[in-house]
């Protein structure tokens, strides 16, 4: 009888792992187990009454680099080319990003000229931060917080305004706690290899083999900054589900895994409450902290390492305004923690993807709330009501964007523990997990946002690499 691989978690990582397993020349039997009734995990798109698309999770995927190209290749293999909505390089949403500081929106400078000009909220042209960066020696520590790294290399203003905001925008996290090595590995590596981030960016890391397709070529030629899908990004997990089912993968929904045990023959027993599955190998694509609670006693050291990978919550408030107008055109703006500890930023969805505005079109923006404000509320056990988040989001849209009329449509979702935090020393947790798995020869492979990147592209790549490891085909880097 052939091998059975059970994939835990039907988010994008588990779906991608199952996809790559199912396309092997000699595929194993694959069972994908999802705890909820819906596939896609944090990727969720809902329609408003006028047909407008509201993203409750990710809203754009980057096409850049090998990982961006691999995702586009998968999109083409799934037959979704005609559904892709690109943001081309010359579009306002590709060119303009803002910081909200001192009660005003400031465009982030771009191009050489932008670096030479004074660019508030920074007190001096960013050219000087660049000069400091080029002359700063290489750091000696194996890891450093994002804040300390940015302060050392680029100065205190870039650290506390730009990098603080970036950490809030990507991780809903605190730059004074997050690890540069794990959150921004390309910046860490650039310093290690070229002694400077700028030199590293200029010289690049060398191009390995790049996947190729008509869609990838189009994305390069038109310099896409990101893309979505006409019906929302949830179209991607839905298409993956259709594909998996057609390839004979068993997709179980509404079946939370509640325990894992090792049988005498070295296989796994996966407990689903009132039934069990047997597996020769498990790919776990559920959050690390959830997996840590399911592992058997024999894997206690692994469980301990995984339980320390925590996550933060984000409240996502989608707002739609009839006749509303934005004061600026761009992708959106970020808010540093010094300006407002609760508002992480606002995305101007209608600028990037007007095709999703509904009929008649209404202005869509999404306010993201989280950070230390939300952590304090959670720690105090305060009531985290929809009304509280809606009120805060409407207030932010009014003060930061001048959208003072009440919205015509509003959706509020509190996503609990949705973004893993790669805090200082995260790499050591990964190393100890990898060493334990190798030493014990456990038939378990880890994938998903908890480990090496939270972006959709990173998660898809983690699924691809997990499948390659199980199949014994070396993943090309
Ligand atoms: C608000 C928000 C905005 C984001 N914006 C962007 C963006 O614009 N661009 C971008 O690239 N990325 C973005 N991200 C990041 C990205 O969406 C996520 O990191 C990614 O979707 C995580 O995928 P995953 O499959 O690893 O995990 P998840 O999506 O968490 O999937 C895990 C799955 O496992 C299931 N599960 C959990 N426990 C069990 C169990 N015991 N048994 C069975 N199943 C279980 C869950 O139900 C879930 O379906 C955003 C994330 C959030 C939260």
mmCIF file of N, CA and C in Angstrom, residues 253-344:
data_model
loop_
_atom_site.group_PDB
_atom_site.id
_atom_site.type_symbol
_atom_site.label_atom_id
_atom_site.label_comp_id
_atom_site.label_asym_id
_atom_site.label_seq_id
_atom_site.Cartn_x
_atom_site.Cartn_y
_atom_site.Cartn_z
ATOM 1 N N UNK A 253 -13.317 18.992 6.170
ATOM 2 C CA UNK A 253 -13.549 20.287 6.836
ATOM 3 C C UNK A 253 -14.325 20.065 8.112
ATOM 4 N N UNK A 254 -14.282 21.061 9.000
ATOM 5 C CA UNK A 254 -15.023 20.974 10.258
ATOM 6 C C UNK A 254 -14.525 19.830 11.132
ATOM 7 N N UNK A 255 -13.237 19.490 10.999
ATOM 8 C CA UNK A 255 -12.661 18.351 11.744
ATOM 9 C C UNK A 255 -11.398 18.804 12.460
ATOM 10 N N UNK A 256 -11.534 19.513 13.582
ATOM 11 C CA UNK A 256 -10.313 19.938 14.287
ATOM 12 C C UNK A 256 -9.521 18.755 14.828
ATOM 13 N N UNK A 257 -8.222 18.770 14.561
ATOM 14 C CA UNK A 257 -7.355 17.717 15.101
ATOM 15 C C UNK A 257 -7.232 17.969 16.597
ATOM 16 N N UNK A 258 -7.468 16.934 17.430
ATOM 17 C CA UNK A 258 -7.388 17.198 18.874
ATOM 18 C C UNK A 258 -6.279 16.412 19.548
ATOM 19 N N UNK A 259 -5.500 15.655 18.812
ATOM 20 C CA UNK A 259 -4.353 14.983 19.422
ATOM 21 C C UNK A 259 -3.572 14.197 18.386
ATOM 22 N N UNK A 260 -2.270 14.014 18.657
ATOM 23 C CA UNK A 260 -1.403 13.220 17.776
ATOM 24 C C UNK A 260 -0.666 12.215 18.649
ATOM 25 N N UNK A 261 -0.635 10.962 18.211
ATOM 26 C CA UNK A 261 0.168 10.002 18.962
ATOM 27 C C UNK A 261 0.968 9.145 17.994
ATOM 28 N N UNK A 262 2.107 8.630 18.509
ATOM 29 C CA UNK A 262 2.988 7.800 17.680
ATOM 30 C C UNK A 262 2.682 6.334 17.944
ATOM 31 N N UNK A 263 2.448 5.592 16.890
ATOM 32 C CA UNK A 263 2.162 4.161 17.024
ATOM 33 C C UNK A 263 3.489 3.392 17.009
ATOM 34 N N UNK A 264 3.421 2.130 17.448
ATOM 35 C CA UNK A 264 4.638 1.319 17.545
ATOM 36 C C UNK A 264 5.366 1.224 16.204
ATOM 37 N N UNK A 265 4.621 1.176 15.097
ATOM 38 C CA UNK A 265 5.269 1.003 13.777
ATOM 39 C C UNK A 265 5.872 2.310 13.256
ATOM 40 N N UNK A 266 5.843 3.346 14.063
ATOM 41 C CA UNK A 266 6.439 4.619 13.635
ATOM 42 C C UNK A 266 5.491 5.486 12.842
ATOM 43 N N UNK A 267 4.189 5.096 12.771
ATOM 44 C CA UNK A 267 3.262 6.017 12.089
ATOM 45 C C UNK A 267 2.487 6.820 13.127
ATOM 46 N N UNK A 268 1.745 7.765 12.612
ATOM 47 C CA UNK A 268 0.973 8.666 13.479
ATOM 48 C C UNK A 268 -0.481 8.219 13.560
ATOM 49 N N UNK A 269 -1.069 8.465 14.731
ATOM 50 C CA UNK A 269 -2.526 8.403 14.833
ATOM 51 C C UNK A 269 -2.993 9.847 15.043
ATOM 52 N N UNK A 270 -3.872 10.295 14.144
ATOM 53 C CA UNK A 270 -4.381 11.673 14.203
ATOM 54 C C UNK A 270 -5.798 11.608 14.749
ATOM 55 N N UNK A 271 -6.021 12.179 15.946
ATOM 56 C CA UNK A 271 -7.363 12.093 16.549
ATOM 57 C C UNK A 271 -8.221 13.270 16.109
ATOM 58 N N UNK A 272 -9.408 12.928 15.611
ATOM 59 C CA UNK A 272 -10.351 13.962 15.175
ATOM 60 C C UNK A 272 -11.594 13.935 16.073
ATOM 61 N N UNK A 273 -11.418 13.693 17.338
ATOM 62 C CA UNK A 273 -12.585 13.608 18.222
ATOM 63 C C UNK A 273 -13.191 12.229 18.158
ATOM 64 N N UNK A 274 -14.234 12.057 17.295
ATOM 65 C CA UNK A 274 -14.892 10.745 17.278
ATOM 66 C C UNK A 274 -14.343 9.792 16.221
ATOM 67 N N UNK A 275 -13.279 10.193 15.509
ATOM 68 C CA UNK A 275 -12.640 9.252 14.572
ATOM 69 C C UNK A 275 -11.130 9.503 14.548
ATOM 70 N N UNK A 276 -10.407 8.596 13.909
ATOM 71 C CA UNK A 276 -8.943 8.732 13.826
ATOM 72 C C UNK A 276 -8.489 8.556 12.383
ATOM 73 N N UNK A 277 -7.309 9.105 12.094
ATOM 74 C CA UNK A 277 -6.679 8.862 10.794
ATOM 75 C C UNK A 277 -5.301 8.272 11.071
ATOM 76 N N UNK A 278 -4.816 7.448 10.149
ATOM 77 C CA UNK A 278 -3.439 6.964 10.263
ATOM 78 C C UNK A 278 -2.604 7.683 9.228
ATOM 79 N N UNK A 279 -1.377 8.042 9.617
ATOM 80 C CA UNK A 279 -0.515 8.759 8.671
ATOM 81 C C UNK A 279 0.904 8.239 8.763
ATOM 82 N N UNK A 280 1.550 8.065 7.585
ATOM 83 C CA UNK A 280 2.976 7.744 7.588
ATOM 84 C C UNK A 280 3.792 8.999 7.833
ATOM 85 N N UNK A 281 3.235 10.131 7.403
ATOM 86 C CA UNK A 281 3.938 11.401 7.587
ATOM 87 C C UNK A 281 2.901 12.499 7.810
ATOM 88 N N UNK A 282 3.261 13.478 8.640
ATOM 89 C CA UNK A 282 2.369 14.634 8.853
ATOM 90 C C UNK A 282 3.086 15.898 8.406
ATOM 91 N N UNK A 283 2.370 16.731 7.638
ATOM 92 C CA UNK A 283 2.833 18.107 7.418
ATOM 93 C C UNK A 283 1.924 18.972 8.275
ATOM 94 N N UNK A 284 2.518 19.696 9.224
ATOM 95 C CA UNK A 284 1.691 20.562 10.062
ATOM 96 C C UNK A 284 1.703 21.971 9.486
ATOM 97 N N UNK A 285 0.539 22.471 9.100
ATOM 98 C CA UNK A 285 0.418 23.861 8.613
ATOM 99 C C UNK A 285 -0.583 24.613 9.489
ATOM 100 N N UNK A 286 -0.637 24.216 10.764
ATOM 101 C CA UNK A 286 -1.437 24.946 11.750
ATOM 102 C C UNK A 286 -0.454 25.789 12.574
ATOM 103 N N UNK A 287 -0.930 26.800 13.307
ATOM 104 C CA UNK A 287 0.013 27.625 14.082
ATOM 105 C C UNK A 287 0.869 26.785 15.037
ATOM 106 N N UNK A 288 2.133 27.204 15.206
ATOM 107 C CA UNK A 288 3.084 26.453 16.051
ATOM 108 C C UNK A 288 2.525 26.226 17.448
ATOM 109 N N UNK A 289 1.894 27.255 18.027
ATOM 110 C CA UNK A 289 1.420 27.126 19.416
ATOM 111 C C UNK A 289 0.272 26.116 19.501
ATOM 112 N N UNK A 290 -0.524 25.999 18.424
ATOM 113 C CA UNK A 290 -1.615 25.008 18.409
ATOM 114 C C UNK A 290 -1.010 23.612 18.308
ATOM 115 N N UNK A 291 -0.033 23.448 17.415
ATOM 116 C CA UNK A 291 0.615 22.141 17.262
ATOM 117 C C UNK A 291 1.264 21.708 18.583
ATOM 118 N N UNK A 292 1.855 22.676 19.301
ATOM 119 C CA UNK A 292 2.572 22.323 20.542
ATOM 120 C C UNK A 292 1.637 21.623 21.531
ATOM 121 N N UNK A 293 0.345 21.962 21.471
ATOM 122 C CA UNK A 293 -0.602 21.361 22.430
ATOM 123 C C UNK A 293 -1.092 19.989 21.964
ATOM 124 N N UNK A 294 -0.826 19.637 20.706
ATOM 125 C CA UNK A 294 -1.321 18.362 20.169
ATOM 126 C C UNK A 294 -0.267 17.265 20.210
ATOM 127 N N UNK A 295 1.008 17.668 20.362
ATOM 128 C CA UNK A 295 2.106 16.691 20.244
ATOM 129 C C UNK A 295 2.119 15.714 21.420
ATOM 130 N N UNK A 296 2.576 14.484 21.201
ATOM 131 C CA UNK A 296 2.634 13.499 22.283
ATOM 132 C C UNK A 296 3.814 13.770 23.218
ATOM 133 N N UNK A 297 3.833 13.087 24.361
ATOM 134 C CA UNK A 297 4.865 13.317 25.383
ATOM 135 C C UNK A 297 6.273 13.112 24.817
ATOM 136 N N UNK A 298 6.422 12.153 23.871
ATOM 137 C CA UNK A 298 7.761 11.877 23.305
ATOM 138 C C UNK A 298 8.349 13.121 22.630
ATOM 139 N N UNK A 299 7.475 14.048 22.235
ATOM 140 C CA UNK A 299 7.962 15.233 21.510
ATOM 141 C C UNK A 299 7.920 16.482 22.391
ATOM 142 N N UNK A 300 8.031 16.282 23.720
ATOM 143 C CA UNK A 300 7.917 17.425 24.645
ATOM 144 C C UNK A 300 8.934 18.543 24.359
ATOM 145 N N UNK A 301 10.217 18.222 24.056
ATOM 146 C CA UNK A 301 11.151 19.334 23.791
ATOM 147 C C UNK A 301 10.731 20.165 22.571
ATOM 148 N N UNK A 302 10.190 19.486 21.550
ATOM 149 C CA UNK A 302 9.709 20.207 20.361
ATOM 150 C C UNK A 302 8.514 21.081 20.749
ATOM 151 N N UNK A 303 7.601 20.503 21.524
ATOM 152 C CA UNK A 303 6.406 21.244 21.941
ATOM 153 C C UNK A 303 6.794 22.501 22.708
ATOM 154 N N UNK A 304 7.839 22.370 23.562
ATOM 155 C CA UNK A 304 8.282 23.542 24.347
ATOM 156 C C UNK A 304 8.783 24.645 23.421
ATOM 157 N N UNK A 305 9.587 24.285 22.419
ATOM 158 C CA UNK A 305 10.117 25.317 21.496
ATOM 159 C C UNK A 305 8.972 25.966 20.729
ATOM 160 N N UNK A 306 8.018 25.161 20.254
ATOM 161 C CA UNK A 306 6.921 25.701 19.431
ATOM 162 C C UNK A 306 5.982 26.584 20.253
ATOM 163 N N UNK A 307 5.828 26.238 21.543
ATOM 164 C CA UNK A 307 4.868 26.997 22.357
ATOM 165 C C UNK A 307 5.341 28.431 22.590
ATOM 166 N N UNK A 308 6.643 28.693 22.360
ATOM 167 C CA UNK A 308 7.141 30.057 22.594
ATOM 168 C C UNK A 308 6.949 30.959 21.362
ATOM 169 N N UNK A 309 6.457 30.370 20.242
ATOM 170 C CA UNK A 309 6.201 31.209 19.055
ATOM 171 C C UNK A 309 4.767 31.745 19.181
ATOM 172 N N UNK A 310 4.665 32.951 19.697
ATOM 173 C CA UNK A 310 3.335 33.510 19.986
ATOM 174 C C UNK A 310 2.840 34.343 18.797
ATOM 175 N N UNK A 311 1.608 34.819 18.900
ATOM 176 C CA UNK A 311 1.033 35.635 17.815
ATOM 177 C C UNK A 311 0.232 36.782 18.423
ATOM 178 N N UNK A 312 0.025 37.839 17.633
ATOM 179 C CA UNK A 312 -0.772 38.976 18.109
ATOM 180 C C UNK A 312 -2.094 39.046 17.339
ATOM 181 N N UNK A 313 -3.030 39.775 17.912
ATOM 182 C CA UNK A 313 -4.356 39.911 17.293
ATOM 183 C C UNK A 313 -4.452 41.241 16.535
ATOM 184 N N UNK A 314 -5.329 41.260 15.544
ATOM 185 C CA UNK A 314 -5.568 42.492 14.760
ATOM 186 C C UNK A 314 -7.075 42.644 14.577
ATOM 187 N N UNK A 315 -7.570 43.862 14.765
ATOM 188 C CA UNK A 315 -8.967 44.140 14.423
ATOM 189 C C UNK A 315 -8.972 44.781 13.034
ATOM 190 N N UNK A 316 -9.748 44.186 12.133
ATOM 191 C CA UNK A 316 -9.818 44.682 10.756
ATOM 192 C C UNK A 316 -11.199 45.319 10.558
ATOM 193 N N UNK A 317 -11.211 46.603 10.221
ATOM 194 C CA UNK A 317 -12.490 47.295 10.014
ATOM 195 C C UNK A 317 -12.554 47.778 8.564
ATOM 196 N N UNK A 318 -13.449 47.155 7.782
ATOM 197 C CA UNK A 318 -13.648 47.552 6.380
ATOM 198 C C UNK A 318 -14.737 48.618 6.354
ATOM 199 N N UNK A 319 -14.427 49.754 5.728
ATOM 200 C CA UNK A 319 -15.408 50.852 5.665
ATOM 201 C C UNK A 319 -15.672 51.205 4.206
ATOM 202 N N UNK A 320 -16.927 51.523 3.912
ATOM 203 C CA UNK A 320 -17.269 51.961 2.550
ATOM 204 C C UNK A 320 -18.029 53.284 2.661
ATOM 205 N N UNK A 321 -17.651 54.253 1.817
ATOM 206 C CA UNK A 321 -18.262 55.582 1.868
ATOM 207 C C UNK A 321 -18.861 55.921 0.516
ATOM 208 N N UNK A 322 -20.129 56.250 0.504
ATOM 209 C CA UNK A 322 -20.768 56.713 -0.741
ATOM 210 C C UNK A 322 -20.325 58.152 -0.976
ATOM 211 N N UNK A 323 -19.753 58.421 -2.134
ATOM 212 C CA UNK A 323 -19.343 59.792 -2.458
ATOM 213 C C UNK A 323 -18.133 60.280 -1.669
ATOM 214 N N UNK A 324 -17.455 59.395 -0.936
ATOM 215 C CA UNK A 324 -16.269 59.811 -0.176
ATOM 216 C C UNK A 324 -15.079 60.045 -1.106
ATOM 217 N N UNK A 325 -14.203 60.980 -0.730
ATOM 218 C CA UNK A 325 -12.998 61.258 -1.533
ATOM 219 C C UNK A 325 -11.772 61.250 -0.643
ATOM 220 N N UNK A 326 -10.705 60.647 -1.158
ATOM 221 C CA UNK A 326 -9.468 60.599 -0.381
ATOM 222 C C UNK A 326 -8.664 61.873 -0.620
ATOM 223 N N UNK A 327 -7.920 62.350 0.390
ATOM 224 C CA UNK A 327 -7.109 63.559 0.179
ATOM 225 C C UNK A 327 -5.875 63.273 -0.679
ATOM 226 N N UNK A 328 -5.444 62.011 -0.739
ATOM 227 C CA UNK A 328 -4.261 61.628 -1.531
ATOM 228 C C UNK A 328 -4.566 60.298 -2.228
ATOM 229 N N UNK A 329 -3.785 59.988 -3.257
ATOM 230 C CA UNK A 329 -3.935 58.709 -3.961
ATOM 231 C C UNK A 329 -2.692 57.866 -3.693
ATOM 232 N N UNK A 330 -2.881 56.646 -3.243
ATOM 233 C CA UNK A 330 -1.731 55.784 -2.975
ATOM 234 C C UNK A 330 -2.205 54.447 -2.453
ATOM 235 N N UNK A 331 -1.244 53.618 -2.004
ATOM 236 C CA UNK A 331 -1.589 52.297 -1.479
ATOM 237 C C UNK A 331 -2.283 52.426 -0.124
ATOM 238 N N UNK A 332 -1.780 53.391 0.675
ATOM 239 C CA UNK A 332 -2.352 53.568 2.013
ATOM 240 C C UNK A 332 -1.321 54.241 2.884
ATOM 241 N N UNK A 333 -1.603 54.354 4.172
ATOM 242 C CA UNK A 333 -0.609 54.938 5.066
ATOM 243 C C UNK A 333 -0.432 54.096 6.325
ATOM 244 N N UNK A 334 0.761 54.221 6.896
ATOM 245 C CA UNK A 334 1.076 53.545 8.160
ATOM 246 C C UNK A 334 1.191 54.591 9.259
ATOM 247 N N UNK A 335 0.979 54.143 10.488
ATOM 248 C CA UNK A 335 1.003 55.071 11.620
ATOM 249 C C UNK A 335 2.020 54.556 12.638
ATOM 250 N N UNK A 336 3.082 55.320 12.928
ATOM 251 C CA UNK A 336 4.038 54.833 13.935
ATOM 252 C C UNK A 336 3.411 54.796 15.320
ATOM 253 N N UNK A 337 3.971 53.961 16.198
ATOM 254 C CA UNK A 337 3.384 53.774 17.536
ATOM 255 C C UNK A 337 3.408 55.068 18.340
ATOM 256 N N UNK A 338 4.379 55.953 18.051
ATOM 257 C CA UNK A 338 4.464 57.207 18.805
ATOM 258 C C UNK A 338 3.277 58.112 18.473
ATOM 259 N N UNK A 339 2.683 57.940 17.289
ATOM 260 C CA UNK A 339 1.561 58.789 16.867
ATOM 261 C C UNK A 339 0.247 58.272 17.438
ATOM 262 N N UNK A 340 0.041 56.966 17.344
ATOM 263 C CA UNK A 340 -1.204 56.362 17.830
ATOM 264 C C UNK A 340 -0.916 54.889 18.111
ATOM 265 N N UNK A 341 -0.953 54.477 19.378
ATOM 266 C CA UNK A 341 -0.574 53.082 19.670
ATOM 267 C C UNK A 341 -1.568 52.056 19.129
ATOM 268 N N UNK A 342 -2.792 52.467 18.788
ATOM 269 C CA UNK A 342 -3.823 51.503 18.383
ATOM 270 C C UNK A 342 -4.009 51.348 16.886
ATOM 271 N N UNK A 343 -3.910 52.454 16.133
ATOM 272 C CA UNK A 343 -4.134 52.373 14.676
ATOM 273 C C UNK A 343 -2.814 52.000 13.997
ATOM 274 N N UNK A 344 -2.804 50.854 13.314
ATOM 275 C CA UNK A 344 -1.584 50.412 12.626
ATOM 276 C C UNK A 344 -1.446 51.113 11.277
#
